[in-house]
Amino acid sequence: MKKIFTRTLLFSFLLIGWQAVAQRPAYRQADTTIYAGPGVEGQARPRGVVIRYERLPSFDIESESDDPRIGNGEGHVRRHNKFSVSAAAPLINRPQTKLIIGFGYELEEFNFEDLDDNSYSLYRYLEDKNMKSISLQLAYQHSLDERKFYIIRVKGELNGDYTRDDINISDYLKTTVDLAYGWSLSPYYSIGIGVQYGYIFGRQRIYPGLLYNRTFNPKWGIEAIAPAAARVRYNANDKTLFYAGYRLEGSSYNIYADETDLQQFGDIELRRTDIKGLLRMEREIYDFLWFAVEGGFRQYYNHRVFEDVGTSDDELIENDLAGAGFVEVELYLVAPRKWLEKGQVRKGPGR
């Protein structure tokens, strides 16, 4: 049942990053045309540079392994920190075609309580160890007309601890390809379907997904990337937005646990998946400068170590992490309003 539920929830992340290239949907006036895109009226503007910090308070962890060389263990995590910086910029920003390049850097850190030389190997290795992810992506969005659009995204990530001197890029590289096709049914309603071929959960697989963005009135709307994320949006005004919903997150790191009992296995892989119920506020500081505060409850669903990188077999350790609250703060730049107007509107016939 757990595996079935996991696969149902984890079908895709493919459209999460595509909100960065969102534009208002199609409609025609006497002298202008706005082309189709995944965004709807009322949504937040596309982001350029984002700085994010997340903090989770203390929680317990229990670990089990069928390998007698590793055994079982339990401990207490004092804190779990995440820090990331990302940036996206248009290489092409035309009304009908957009090409966005994006870069990201993220690190994840565990701090345990009362560790010593006899503590569990995995905990001793993870203590103050920065799990890093460096990514580069290209996202291409093309509007066929005022109602139909498609998106192609290619992303490469280097995920791991980067502790070895003799590493190659291929040791950490994971590539992802996303394809989506969508319809702007009105300025307030867009849907889309798509697939992702990537390494989200270790082994390269295909994951389908569904986009559903709808604004019901000037105050309320829904933004969903089923089943990876969904949230209700409340527009207090042009400068303040509130959200409530959930988000599914996951990561995979290639590591070499030297100076512990895990060293004998060489390169291993740590994968995690967690579900977050959240409340969020976004507020404008200045036209192009915003900040956000987010909080809620995070429940880990899977947190495992695998002996063979990129496979779903050969599980070395299964970790059970207790649920905990979390808080996240962001500072980010958005596209100025005049840039959006330039990228969306073209003169009509005869202009």
GROMACS .gro file of C-alpha atoms in nm:
model
  351
    1MET     CA    1   0.000   0.000   0.000
    2LYS     CA    2   0.283   0.239   0.085
    3LYS     CA    3   0.448   0.189  -0.256
    4ILE     CA    4   0.118   0.235  -0.440
    5PHE     CA    5   0.045   0.555  -0.247
    6THR     CA    6   0.396   0.684  -0.310
    7ARG     CA    7   0.379   0.627  -0.685
    8THR     CA    8   0.037   0.789  -0.702
    9LEU     CA    9   0.161   1.100  -0.521
   10LEU     CA   10   0.497   1.119  -0.691
   11PHE     CA   11   0.389   1.099  -1.051
   12SER     CA   12   0.564   1.422  -1.149
   13PHE     CA   13   0.735   1.744  -1.068
   14LEU     CA   14   0.746   1.843  -1.432
   15LEU     CA   15   0.547   2.167  -1.424
   16ILE     CA   16   0.675   2.311  -1.096
   17GLY     CA   17   0.967   2.499  -1.253
   18TRP     CA   18   0.762   2.604  -1.554
   19GLN     CA   19   0.577   2.871  -1.359
   20ALA     CA   20   0.889   3.085  -1.414
   21VAL     CA   21   0.792   3.119  -1.781
   22ALA     CA   22   0.419   3.163  -1.719
   23GLN     CA   23   0.232   3.435  -1.901
   24ARG     CA   24  -0.129   3.551  -1.903
   25PRO     CA   25  -0.358   3.345  -2.127
   26ALA     CA   26  -0.487   3.446  -2.465
   27TYR     CA   27  -0.754   3.699  -2.538
   28ARG     CA   28  -0.809   3.944  -2.821
   29GLN     CA   29  -0.897   4.309  -2.814
   30ALA     CA   30  -0.925   4.549  -3.104
   31ASP     CA   31  -0.554   4.618  -3.136
   32THR     CA   32  -0.367   4.363  -2.924
   33THR     CA   33  -0.319   3.991  -2.890
   34ILE     CA   34  -0.196   3.806  -2.584
   35TYR     CA   35  -0.076   3.456  -2.667
   36ALA     CA   36  -0.159   3.138  -2.482
   37GLY     CA   37   0.042   3.027  -2.181
   38PRO     CA   38   0.005   2.831  -1.856
   39GLY     CA   39  -0.054   3.136  -1.637
   40VAL     CA   40  -0.384   3.303  -1.552
   41GLU     CA   41  -0.491   3.644  -1.433
   42GLY     CA   42  -0.423   3.692  -1.065
   43GLN     CA   43  -0.112   3.474  -1.043
   44ALA     CA   44   0.215   3.607  -0.908
   45ARG     CA   45   0.462   3.740  -1.160
   46PRO     CA   46   0.750   3.524  -1.292
   47ARG     CA   47   1.059   3.518  -1.070
   48GLY     CA   48   1.414   3.599  -1.165
   49VAL     CA   49   1.650   3.557  -0.867
   50VAL     CA   50   1.533   3.371  -0.555
   51ILE     CA   51   1.717   3.334  -0.224
   52ARG     CA   52   1.558   3.081   0.011
   53TYR     CA   53   1.629   2.953   0.362
   54GLU     CA   54   1.435   2.676   0.536
   55ARG     CA   55   1.465   2.558   0.894
   56LEU     CA   56   1.317   2.252   1.059
   57PRO     CA   57   1.332   2.206   1.436
   58SER     CA   58   1.431   1.889   1.618
   59PHE     CA   59   1.284   1.547   1.536
   60ASP     CA   60   1.366   1.181   1.596
   61ILE     CA   61   1.511   0.938   1.344
   62GLU     CA   62   1.520   0.557   1.343
   63SER     CA   63   1.718   0.350   1.094
   64GLU     CA   64   1.695  -0.016   0.995
   65SER     CA   65   1.918  -0.230   0.775
   66ASP     CA   66   1.913  -0.600   0.686
   67ASP     CA   67   2.290  -0.590   0.641
   68PRO     CA   68   2.457  -0.701   0.970
   69ARG     CA   69   2.761  -0.486   0.887
   70ILE     CA   70   2.542  -0.177   0.927
   71GLY     CA   71   2.271  -0.275   1.174
   72ASN     CA   72   2.003  -0.050   1.317
   73GLY     CA   73   2.025   0.285   1.488
   74GLU     CA   74   1.827   0.572   1.633
   75GLY     CA   75   1.904   0.934   1.705
   76HIS     CA   76   1.774   1.287   1.736
   77VAL     CA   77   1.815   1.562   1.475
   78ARG     CA   78   1.863   1.901   1.641
   79ARG     CA   79   1.795   2.092   1.323
   80HIS     CA   80   1.768   2.045   0.950
   81ASN     CA   81   1.867   2.339   0.730
   82LYS     CA   82   1.821   2.405   0.361
   83PHE     CA   83   1.958   2.700   0.165
   84SER     CA   84   1.918   2.769  -0.204
   85VAL     CA   85   1.981   3.035  -0.465
   86SER     CA   86   1.829   3.024  -0.811
   87ALA     CA   87   1.819   3.256  -1.107
   88ALA     CA   88   1.627   3.259  -1.433
   89ALA     CA   89   1.654   3.497  -1.726
   90PRO     CA   90   1.506   3.511  -2.076
   91LEU     CA   91   1.731   3.441  -2.373
   92ILE     CA   92   1.430   3.498  -2.598
   93ASN     CA   93   1.131   3.701  -2.477
   94ARG     CA   94   0.892   3.743  -2.765
   95PRO     CA   95   0.513   3.751  -2.747
   96GLN     CA   96   0.483   3.405  -2.902
   97THR     CA   97   0.812   3.240  -2.802
   98LYS     CA   98   1.015   3.237  -2.483
   99LEU     CA   99   1.343   3.066  -2.401
  100ILE     CA  100   1.446   3.080  -2.035
  101ILE     CA  101   1.781   2.977  -1.891
  102GLY     CA  102   1.796   2.891  -1.523
  103PHE     CA  103   2.066   2.814  -1.268
  104GLY     CA  104   2.028   2.677  -0.917
  105TYR     CA  105   2.243   2.598  -0.615
  106GLU     CA  106   2.107   2.420  -0.308
  107LEU     CA  107   2.254   2.266   0.003
  108GLU     CA  108   2.096   2.053   0.273
  109GLU     CA  109   2.245   1.995   0.618
  110PHE     CA  110   2.165   1.773   0.919
  111ASN     CA  111   2.282   1.844   1.273
  112PHE     CA  112   2.244   1.558   1.523
  113GLU     CA  113   2.241   1.555   1.902
  114ASP     CA  114   2.506   1.384   2.119
  115LEU     CA  115   2.706   1.208   1.847
  116ASP     CA  116   3.027   1.024   1.930
  117ASP     CA  117   3.258   0.767   1.770
  118ASN     CA  118   3.012   0.489   1.852
  119SER     CA  119   2.709   0.657   1.696
  120TYR     CA  120   2.537   0.516   1.391
  121SER     CA  121   2.753   0.544   1.078
  122LEU     CA  122   2.501   0.728   0.865
  123TYR     CA  123   2.438   0.991   1.134
  124ARG     CA  124   2.809   1.049   1.187
  125TYR     CA  125   2.858   1.096   0.815
  126LEU     CA  126   2.564   1.335   0.767
  127GLU     CA  127   2.661   1.555   1.064
  128ASP     CA  128   2.741   1.902   0.928
  129LYS     CA  129   2.781   1.752   0.581
  130ASN     CA  130   2.643   1.970   0.303
  131MET     CA  131   2.447   1.773   0.047
  132LYS     CA  132   2.472   1.994  -0.262
  133SER     CA  133   2.280   2.029  -0.585
  134ILE     CA  134   2.395   2.243  -0.879
  135SER     CA  135   2.155   2.269  -1.171
  136LEU     CA  136   2.131   2.426  -1.516
  137GLN     CA  137   1.817   2.423  -1.727
  138LEU     CA  138   1.663   2.555  -2.046
  139ALA     CA  139   1.286   2.600  -2.077
  140TYR     CA  140   1.124   2.668  -2.415
  141GLN     CA  141   0.764   2.788  -2.435
  142HIS     CA  142   0.588   2.842  -2.766
  143SER     CA  143   0.232   2.960  -2.820
  144LEU     CA  144   0.075   2.806  -3.128
  145ASP     CA  145  -0.202   3.064  -3.119
  146GLU     CA  146  -0.420   3.237  -2.861
  147ARG     CA  147  -0.539   2.909  -2.708
  148LYS     CA  148  -0.270   2.640  -2.742
  149PHE     CA  149   0.090   2.624  -2.620
  150TYR     CA  150   0.361   2.373  -2.550
  151ILE     CA  151   0.667   2.363  -2.325
  152ILE     CA  152   0.997   2.176  -2.344
  153ARG     CA  153   1.242   2.178  -2.056
  154VAL     CA  154   1.584   2.016  -2.026
  155LYS     CA  155   1.759   2.016  -1.690
  156GLY     CA  156   2.092   1.882  -1.568
  157GLU     CA  157   2.181   1.846  -1.198
  158LEU     CA  158   2.497   1.755  -1.011
  159ASN     CA  159   2.377   1.613  -0.678
  160GLY     CA  160   2.605   1.484  -0.404
  161ASP     CA  161   2.851   1.555  -0.125
  162TYR     CA  162   3.151   1.638  -0.350
  163THR     CA  163   3.399   1.499  -0.095
  164ARG     CA  164   3.614   1.288  -0.328
  165ASP     CA  165   3.911   1.428  -0.518
  166ASP     CA  166   3.883   1.185  -0.811
  167ILE     CA  167   3.523   1.253  -0.912
  168ASN     CA  168   3.385   1.295  -1.261
  169ILE     CA  169   3.081   1.491  -1.367
  170SER     CA  170   2.917   1.165  -1.470
  171ASP     CA  171   2.937   1.049  -1.107
  172TYR     CA  172   2.676   1.306  -1.004
  173LEU     CA  173   2.496   1.408  -1.324
  174LYS     CA  174   2.121   1.354  -1.350
  175THR     CA  175   1.932   1.483  -1.654
  176THR     CA  176   1.561   1.548  -1.688
  177VAL     CA  177   1.345   1.618  -1.994
  178ASP     CA  178   0.992   1.760  -1.961
  179LEU     CA  179   0.726   1.792  -2.231
  180ALA     CA  180   0.385   1.956  -2.188
  181TYR     CA  181   0.094   2.066  -2.404
  182GLY     CA  182  -0.172   2.304  -2.278
  183TRP     CA  183  -0.476   2.515  -2.348
  184SER     CA  184  -0.570   2.866  -2.237
  185LEU     CA  185  -0.945   2.833  -2.216
  186SER     CA  186  -0.987   3.191  -2.099
  187PRO     CA  187  -0.775   3.462  -1.933
  188TYR     CA  188  -0.870   3.294  -1.604
  189TYR     CA  189  -0.846   2.925  -1.688
  190SER     CA  190  -0.558   2.712  -1.822
  191ILE     CA  191  -0.503   2.337  -1.828
  192GLY     CA  192  -0.222   2.118  -1.954
  193ILE     CA  193  -0.093   1.762  -1.972
  194GLY     CA  194   0.265   1.642  -1.987
  195VAL     CA  195   0.531   1.386  -1.913
  196GLN     CA  196   0.872   1.389  -1.754
  197TYR     CA  197   1.161   1.153  -1.824
  198GLY     CA  198   1.414   1.185  -1.547
  199TYR     CA  199   1.581   1.067  -1.230
  200ILE     CA  200   1.350   1.219  -0.970
  201PHE     CA  201   1.351   0.902  -0.763
  202GLY     CA  202   1.683   0.750  -0.864
  203ARG     CA  203   1.598   0.537  -1.164
  204GLN     CA  204   1.511   0.713  -1.488
  205ARG     CA  205   1.139   0.680  -1.547
  206ILE     CA  206   0.840   0.847  -1.709
  207TYR     CA  207   0.601   1.047  -1.489
  208PRO     CA  208   0.275   1.202  -1.618
  209GLY     CA  209   0.130   1.523  -1.481
  210LEU     CA  210  -0.165   1.761  -1.504
  211LEU     CA  211  -0.170   2.142  -1.483
  212TYR     CA  212  -0.482   2.321  -1.359
  213ASN     CA  213  -0.474   2.697  -1.306
  214ARG     CA  214  -0.798   2.885  -1.249
  215THR     CA  215  -0.899   3.223  -1.113
  216PHE     CA  216  -1.262   3.233  -1.000
  217ASN     CA  217  -1.289   3.601  -0.908
  218PRO     CA  218  -1.055   3.893  -0.823
  219LYS     CA  219  -0.977   3.737  -0.484
  220TRP     CA  220  -0.971   3.357  -0.519
  221GLY     CA  221  -0.798   3.106  -0.741
  222ILE     CA  222  -0.640   2.758  -0.757
  223GLU     CA  223  -0.293   2.664  -0.879
  224ALA     CA  224  -0.237   2.288  -0.914
  225ILE     CA  225   0.028   2.065  -1.063
  226ALA     CA  226  -0.138   1.735  -0.989
  227PRO     CA  227  -0.039   1.537  -0.805
  228ALA     CA  228   0.287   1.707  -0.705
  229ALA     CA  229   0.140   2.029  -0.565
  230ALA     CA  230  -0.184   2.219  -0.520
  231ARG     CA  231  -0.274   2.540  -0.342
  232VAL     CA  232  -0.560   2.785  -0.304
  233ARG     CA  233  -0.465   3.147  -0.373
  234TYR     CA  234  -0.613   3.456  -0.208
  235ASN     CA  235  -0.525   3.794  -0.362
  236ALA     CA  236  -0.556   4.042  -0.078
  237ASN     CA  237  -0.445   4.313  -0.320
  238ASP     CA  238  -0.191   4.367  -0.600
  239LYS     CA  239   0.095   4.359  -0.350
  240THR     CA  240  -0.005   4.079  -0.112
  241LEU     CA  241  -0.096   3.716  -0.182
  242PHE     CA  242  -0.183   3.429   0.051
  243TYR     CA  243  -0.173   3.055  -0.021
  244ALA     CA  244  -0.280   2.732   0.150
  245GLY     CA  245  -0.206   2.387   0.013
  246TYR     CA  246   0.049   2.111  -0.009
  247ARG     CA  247   0.373   2.041  -0.194
  248LEU     CA  248   0.561   1.719  -0.258
  249GLU     CA  249   0.941   1.747  -0.254
  250GLY     CA  250   1.221   1.503  -0.320
  251SER     CA  251   1.592   1.482  -0.381
  252SER     CA  252   1.863   1.228  -0.452
  253TYR     CA  253   2.231   1.257  -0.358
  254ASN     CA  254   2.529   1.046  -0.462
  255ILE     CA  255   2.763   1.019  -0.162
  256TYR     CA  256   3.086   0.851  -0.057
  257ALA     CA  257   3.069   0.792   0.318
  258ASP     CA  258   3.438   0.778   0.401
  259GLU     CA  259   3.564   0.733   0.757
  260THR     CA  260   3.253   0.529   0.849
  261ASP     CA  261   3.140   0.169   0.812
  262LEU     CA  262   2.961   0.273   0.492
  263GLN     CA  263   3.293   0.332   0.316
  264GLN     CA  264   3.311  -0.035   0.219
  265PHE     CA  265   3.016   0.011  -0.017
  266GLY     CA  266   3.184   0.285  -0.221
  267ASP     CA  267   2.943   0.526  -0.389
  268ILE     CA  268   2.594   0.504  -0.245
  269GLU     CA  269   2.277   0.705  -0.293
  270LEU     CA  270   2.059   0.888  -0.042
  271ARG     CA  271   1.702   0.959  -0.154
  272ARG     CA  272   1.429   1.143   0.027
  273THR     CA  273   1.066   1.232  -0.035
  274ASP     CA  274   0.853   1.449   0.190
  275ILE     CA  275   0.507   1.601   0.188
  276LYS     CA  276   0.442   1.951   0.318
  277GLY     CA  277   0.114   2.105   0.422
  278LEU     CA  278   0.171   2.480   0.410
  279LEU     CA  279   0.050   2.835   0.454
  280ARG     CA  280   0.231   3.108   0.261
  281MET     CA  281   0.233   3.486   0.230
  282GLU     CA  282   0.399   3.684  -0.051
  283ARG     CA  283   0.442   4.060  -0.024
  284GLU     CA  284   0.583   4.326  -0.254
  285ILE     CA  285   0.863   4.543  -0.117
  286TYR     CA  286   0.911   4.732  -0.442
  287ASP     CA  287   0.789   4.673  -0.797
  288PHE     CA  288   1.050   4.407  -0.874
  289LEU     CA  289   1.147   4.305  -0.516
  290TRP     CA  290   0.931   4.066  -0.311
  291PHE     CA  291   0.960   3.853   0.000
  292ALA     CA  292   0.770   3.545   0.120
  293VAL     CA  293   0.716   3.363   0.448
  294GLU     CA  294   0.600   3.004   0.450
  295GLY     CA  295   0.530   2.758   0.729
  296GLY     CA  296   0.354   2.434   0.797
  297PHE     CA  297   0.409   2.068   0.874
  298ARG     CA  298   0.651   1.837   0.691
  299GLN     CA  299   0.615   1.459   0.692
  300TYR     CA  300   0.892   1.247   0.542
  301TYR     CA  301   0.751   0.963   0.338
  302ASN     CA  302   1.071   0.798   0.218
  303HIS     CA  303   1.427   0.847   0.333
  304ARG     CA  304   1.651   0.563   0.218
  305VAL     CA  305   2.008   0.474   0.128
  306PHE     CA  306   2.077   0.251  -0.173
  307GLU     CA  307   2.391   0.058  -0.251
  308ASP     CA  308   2.363   0.087  -0.629
  309VAL     CA  309   2.317   0.442  -0.756
  310GLY     CA  310   2.018   0.495  -0.983
  311THR     CA  311   1.831   0.172  -0.904
  312SER     CA  312   1.529   0.093  -0.691
  313ASP     CA  313   1.683  -0.226  -0.551
  314ASP     CA  314   1.970  -0.301  -0.312
  315GLU     CA  315   1.834  -0.090  -0.028
  316LEU     CA  316   2.094  -0.057   0.247
  317ILE     CA  317   1.914   0.156   0.505
  318GLU     CA  318   1.553   0.261   0.556
  319ASN     CA  319   1.513   0.567   0.775
  320ASP     CA  320   1.198   0.665   0.961
  321LEU     CA  321   1.194   1.040   1.034
  322ALA     CA  322   0.930   1.191   1.257
  323GLY     CA  323   0.710   1.470   1.125
  324ALA     CA  324   0.795   1.827   1.221
  325GLY     CA  325   0.698   2.185   1.160
  326PHE     CA  326   0.902   2.403   0.926
  327VAL     CA  327   0.947   2.768   0.841
  328GLU     CA  328   1.085   2.915   0.521
  329VAL     CA  329   1.172   3.269   0.416
  330GLU     CA  330   1.244   3.397   0.066
  331LEU     CA  331   1.365   3.715  -0.095
  332TYR     CA  332   1.327   3.733  -0.471
  333LEU     CA  333   1.316   3.947  -0.780
  334VAL     CA  334   1.024   3.936  -1.021
  335ALA     CA  335   0.988   4.060  -1.374
  336PRO     CA  336   0.898   4.431  -1.376
  337ARG     CA  337   0.550   4.500  -1.503
  338LYS     CA  338   0.674   4.677  -1.815
  339TRP     CA  339   0.880   4.370  -1.912
  340LEU     CA  340   0.571   4.149  -1.896
  341GLU     CA  341   0.376   4.390  -2.110
  342LYS     CA  342   0.654   4.391  -2.369
  343GLY     CA  343   0.678   4.011  -2.370
  344GLN     CA  344   0.303   3.947  -2.398
  345VAL     CA  345   0.151   4.208  -2.626
  346ARG     CA  346   0.199   4.265  -2.994
  347LYS     CA  347   0.023   4.512  -3.221
  348GLY     CA  348  -0.273   4.379  -3.410
  349PRO     CA  349  -0.316   4.377  -3.789
  350GLY     CA  350  -0.266   4.711  -3.951
  351ARG     CA  351  -0.067   4.857  -3.662
   0.00000   0.00000   0.00000
